Tab-separated table of C-alpha atoms in Angstrom:
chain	number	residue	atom	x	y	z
R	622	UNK	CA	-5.931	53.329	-105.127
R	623	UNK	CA	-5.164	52.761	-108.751
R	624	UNK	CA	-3.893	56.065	-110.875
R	625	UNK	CA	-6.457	56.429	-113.498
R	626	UNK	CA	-6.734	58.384	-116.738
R	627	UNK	CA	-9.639	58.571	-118.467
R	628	UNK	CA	-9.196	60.041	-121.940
R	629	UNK	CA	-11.107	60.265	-125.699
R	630	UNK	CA	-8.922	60.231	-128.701
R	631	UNK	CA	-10.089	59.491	-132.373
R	632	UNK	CA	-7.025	57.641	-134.313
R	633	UNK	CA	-5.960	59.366	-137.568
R	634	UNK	CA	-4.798	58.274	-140.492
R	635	UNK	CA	-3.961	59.798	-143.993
R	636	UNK	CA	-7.551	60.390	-145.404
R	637	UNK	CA	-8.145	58.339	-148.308
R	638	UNK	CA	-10.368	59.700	-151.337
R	639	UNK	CA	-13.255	58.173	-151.032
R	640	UNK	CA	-15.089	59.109	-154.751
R	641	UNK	CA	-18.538	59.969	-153.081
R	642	UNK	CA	-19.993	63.797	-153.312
R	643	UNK	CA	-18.190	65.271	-150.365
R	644	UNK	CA	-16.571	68.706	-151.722
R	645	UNK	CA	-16.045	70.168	-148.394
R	646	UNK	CA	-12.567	68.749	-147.521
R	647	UNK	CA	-10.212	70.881	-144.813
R	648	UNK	CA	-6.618	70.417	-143.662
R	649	UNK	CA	-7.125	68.899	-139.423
R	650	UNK	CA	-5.059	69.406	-136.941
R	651	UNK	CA	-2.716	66.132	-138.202
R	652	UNK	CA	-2.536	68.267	-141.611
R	653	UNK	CA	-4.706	65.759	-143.505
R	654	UNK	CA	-7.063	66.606	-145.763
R	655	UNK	CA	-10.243	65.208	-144.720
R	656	UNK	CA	-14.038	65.443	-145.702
R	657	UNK	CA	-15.278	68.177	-143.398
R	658	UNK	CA	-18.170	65.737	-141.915
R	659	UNK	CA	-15.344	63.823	-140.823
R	660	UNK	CA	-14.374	66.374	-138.182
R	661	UNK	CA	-15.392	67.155	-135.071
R	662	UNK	CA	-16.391	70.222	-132.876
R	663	UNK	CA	-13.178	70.296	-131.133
R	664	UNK	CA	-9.812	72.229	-131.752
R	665	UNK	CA	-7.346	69.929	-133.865
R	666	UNK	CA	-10.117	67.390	-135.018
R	667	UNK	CA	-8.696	64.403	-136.304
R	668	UNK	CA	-9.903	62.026	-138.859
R	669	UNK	CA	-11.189	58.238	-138.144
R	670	UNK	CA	-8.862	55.268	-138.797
R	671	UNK	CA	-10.224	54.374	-142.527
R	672	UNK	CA	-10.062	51.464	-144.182
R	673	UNK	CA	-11.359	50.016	-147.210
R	674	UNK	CA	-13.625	47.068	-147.404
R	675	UNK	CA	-11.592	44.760	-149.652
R	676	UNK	CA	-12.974	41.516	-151.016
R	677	UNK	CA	-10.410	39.250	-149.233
R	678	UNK	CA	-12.361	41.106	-146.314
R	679	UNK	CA	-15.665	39.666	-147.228
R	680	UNK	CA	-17.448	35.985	-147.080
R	681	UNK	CA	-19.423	34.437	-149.935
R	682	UNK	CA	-22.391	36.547	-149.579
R	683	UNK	CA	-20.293	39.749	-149.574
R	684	UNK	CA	-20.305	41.073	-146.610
R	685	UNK	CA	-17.360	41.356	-143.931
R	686	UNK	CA	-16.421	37.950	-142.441
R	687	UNK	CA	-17.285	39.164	-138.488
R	688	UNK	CA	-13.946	38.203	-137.225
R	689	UNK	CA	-12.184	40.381	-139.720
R	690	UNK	CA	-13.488	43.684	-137.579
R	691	UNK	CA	-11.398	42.849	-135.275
R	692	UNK	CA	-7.940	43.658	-137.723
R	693	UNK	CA	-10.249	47.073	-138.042
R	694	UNK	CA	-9.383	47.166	-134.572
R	695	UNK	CA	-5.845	46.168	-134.609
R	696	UNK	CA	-5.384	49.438	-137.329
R	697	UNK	CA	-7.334	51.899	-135.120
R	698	UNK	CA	-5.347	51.162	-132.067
R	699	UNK	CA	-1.893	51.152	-134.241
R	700	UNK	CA	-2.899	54.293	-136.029
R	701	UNK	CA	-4.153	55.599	-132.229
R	702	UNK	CA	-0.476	54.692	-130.988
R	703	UNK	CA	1.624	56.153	-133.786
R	704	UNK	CA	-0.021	59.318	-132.984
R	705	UNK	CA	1.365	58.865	-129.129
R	706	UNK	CA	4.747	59.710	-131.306
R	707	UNK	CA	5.597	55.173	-130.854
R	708	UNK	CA	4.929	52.371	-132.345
R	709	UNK	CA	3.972	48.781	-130.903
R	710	UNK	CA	7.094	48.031	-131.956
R	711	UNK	CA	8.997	50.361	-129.764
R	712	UNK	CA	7.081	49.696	-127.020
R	713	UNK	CA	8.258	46.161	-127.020
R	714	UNK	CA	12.047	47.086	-127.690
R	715	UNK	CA	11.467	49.043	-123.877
R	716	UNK	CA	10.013	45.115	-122.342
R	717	UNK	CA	6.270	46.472	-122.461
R	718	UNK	CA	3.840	44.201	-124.129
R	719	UNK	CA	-0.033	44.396	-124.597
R	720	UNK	CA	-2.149	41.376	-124.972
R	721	UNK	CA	-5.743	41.373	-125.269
R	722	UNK	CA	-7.238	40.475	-122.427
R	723	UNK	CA	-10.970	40.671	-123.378
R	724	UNK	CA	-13.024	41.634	-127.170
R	725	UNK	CA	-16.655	42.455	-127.529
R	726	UNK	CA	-18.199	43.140	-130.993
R	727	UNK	CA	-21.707	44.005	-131.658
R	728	UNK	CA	-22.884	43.529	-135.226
R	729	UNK	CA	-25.407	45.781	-136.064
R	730	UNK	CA	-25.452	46.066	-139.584
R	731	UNK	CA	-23.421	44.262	-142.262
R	732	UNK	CA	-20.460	46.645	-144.184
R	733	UNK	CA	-20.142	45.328	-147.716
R	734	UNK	CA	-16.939	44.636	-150.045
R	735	UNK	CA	-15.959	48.228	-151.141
R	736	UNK	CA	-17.536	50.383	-148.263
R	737	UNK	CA	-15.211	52.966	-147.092
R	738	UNK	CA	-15.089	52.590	-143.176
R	739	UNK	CA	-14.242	55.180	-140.442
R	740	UNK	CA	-13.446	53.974	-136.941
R	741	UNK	CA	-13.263	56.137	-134.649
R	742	UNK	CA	-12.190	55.275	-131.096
R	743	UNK	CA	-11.744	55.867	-127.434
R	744	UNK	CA	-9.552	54.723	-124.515
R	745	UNK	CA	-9.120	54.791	-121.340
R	746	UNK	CA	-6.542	53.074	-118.634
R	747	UNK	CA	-5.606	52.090	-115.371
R	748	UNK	CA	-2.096	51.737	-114.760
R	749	UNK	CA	-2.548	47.570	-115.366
R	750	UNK	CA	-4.771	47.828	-118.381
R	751	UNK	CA	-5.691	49.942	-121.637
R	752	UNK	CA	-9.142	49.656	-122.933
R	753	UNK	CA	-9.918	50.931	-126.374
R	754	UNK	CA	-13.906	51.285	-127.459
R	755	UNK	CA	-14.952	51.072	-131.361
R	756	UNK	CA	-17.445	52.005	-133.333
R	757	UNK	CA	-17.523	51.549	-137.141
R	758	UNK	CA	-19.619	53.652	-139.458
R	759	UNK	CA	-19.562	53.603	-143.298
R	760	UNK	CA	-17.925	57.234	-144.789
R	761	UNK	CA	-20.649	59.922	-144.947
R	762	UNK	CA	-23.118	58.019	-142.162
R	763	UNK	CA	-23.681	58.726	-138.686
R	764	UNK	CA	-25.423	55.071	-138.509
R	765	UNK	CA	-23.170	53.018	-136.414
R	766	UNK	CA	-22.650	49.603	-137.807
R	767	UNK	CA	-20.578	47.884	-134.842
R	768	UNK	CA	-19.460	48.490	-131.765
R	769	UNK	CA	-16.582	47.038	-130.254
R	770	UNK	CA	-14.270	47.056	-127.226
R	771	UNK	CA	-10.580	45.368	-126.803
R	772	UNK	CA	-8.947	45.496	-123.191
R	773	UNK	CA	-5.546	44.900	-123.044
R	774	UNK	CA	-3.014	43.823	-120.185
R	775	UNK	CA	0.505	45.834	-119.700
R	776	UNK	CA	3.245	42.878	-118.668
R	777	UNK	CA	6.640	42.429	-118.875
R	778	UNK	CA	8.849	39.946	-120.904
R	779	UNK	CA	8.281	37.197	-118.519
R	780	UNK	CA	4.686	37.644	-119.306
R	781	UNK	CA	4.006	38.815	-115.650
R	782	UNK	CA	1.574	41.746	-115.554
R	783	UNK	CA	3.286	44.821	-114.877
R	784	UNK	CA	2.116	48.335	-113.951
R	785	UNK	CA	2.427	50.523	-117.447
R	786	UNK	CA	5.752	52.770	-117.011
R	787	UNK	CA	5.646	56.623	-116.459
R	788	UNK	CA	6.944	56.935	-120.248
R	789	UNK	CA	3.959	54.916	-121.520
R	790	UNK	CA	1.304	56.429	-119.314
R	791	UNK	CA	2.843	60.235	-119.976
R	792	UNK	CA	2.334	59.961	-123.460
R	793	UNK	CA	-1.220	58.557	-122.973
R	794	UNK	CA	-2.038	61.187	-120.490
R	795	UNK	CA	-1.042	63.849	-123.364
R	796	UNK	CA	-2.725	62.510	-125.869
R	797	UNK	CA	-5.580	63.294	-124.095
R	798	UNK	CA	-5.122	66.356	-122.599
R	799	UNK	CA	-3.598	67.953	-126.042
R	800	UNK	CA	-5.710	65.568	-128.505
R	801	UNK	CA	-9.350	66.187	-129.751
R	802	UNK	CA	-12.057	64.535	-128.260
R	803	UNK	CA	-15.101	62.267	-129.983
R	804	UNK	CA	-18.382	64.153	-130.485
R	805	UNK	CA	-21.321	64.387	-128.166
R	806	UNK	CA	-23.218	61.680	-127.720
R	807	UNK	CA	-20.641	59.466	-128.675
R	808	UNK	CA	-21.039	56.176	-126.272
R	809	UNK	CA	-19.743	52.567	-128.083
């Protein structure tokens, strides 16, 4: 029977003025200072992955290109991981590598060159795979505008899938037994 941990984590990053009305701002439990929608009704809430809409990010009619969500993704997850205490990086230097396996995005509505974007996300993992769900909302709405879903494999150096190491899967069991959790009714 596989070991399975089933967890709910929203990746943080360093909250990023966004210029619209919000006033409320309060320090989470990251020590950002973040708009106080942003949080959520959990101890230690933690602020979305945010990112900018830039225009390199858009096509000719100004929206984002749809393949460019999925560097959105790539943040969240990095952002997600550096708050594990690692990096990609140093999970490689220790022979671990995670390739995606599988994507799904669902374009609801279009984000537009200079929309501020918050992407929340969740995971959850066997002790063979890693499966991070997205959903991306423009700052200040609780309209979803895509939902997404990476799943990635754990292998070795020879590229032979490998069952994730206690190191790995200890840090992502703490994560989410110390980390905060996405609001109700949150389902990608």
């Amino acid at each position: 029977m596989e070991d399975r941990h089933a967890m709910a984590i929203v990746a943080s990053r360093t909250a990023v003025a966004d210029g619209s009305s919000h006033s409320a701002r309060v320090v989470n439990g990251c020590g950002y200072a973040v708009p106080a929608a942003c949080l959520y009704a959990t101890p230690g809430g933690v602020a979305p992955y945010r990112h900018r809409v830039l225009y390199g990010d858009t096509d000719q009619m100004g929206v984002v290109y749809y393949a460019t969500y999925l560097r959105f993704f790539e943040g969240a997850r990095g952002d997600w991981i550096r708050e594990l205490g690692l990096t990609y990086a140093q999970i490689e230097e220790r022979g671990i590598y995670l390739p995606v396996l599988e994507v799904g995005v669902r374009y609801l509505k279009p984000a537009r060159y200079d929309d501020l974007l918050e992407i929340p996300l969740r995971v959850s993992h066997t002790r063979v795979k890693v499966r991070f769900e997205y959903k991306v909302y423009r700052a200040g709405s609780t309209e979803a505008l895509i939902l997404g879903h990476t799943v990635h494999a754990c292998i070795n150096e020879d590229g032979r899938p490998t069952r994730a190491p206690d190191w790995l899967l200890a840090a992502m069991k703490g994560a989410a037994s110390s980390g905060p959790t996405l609001p109700e009714g949150y389902e990608p």
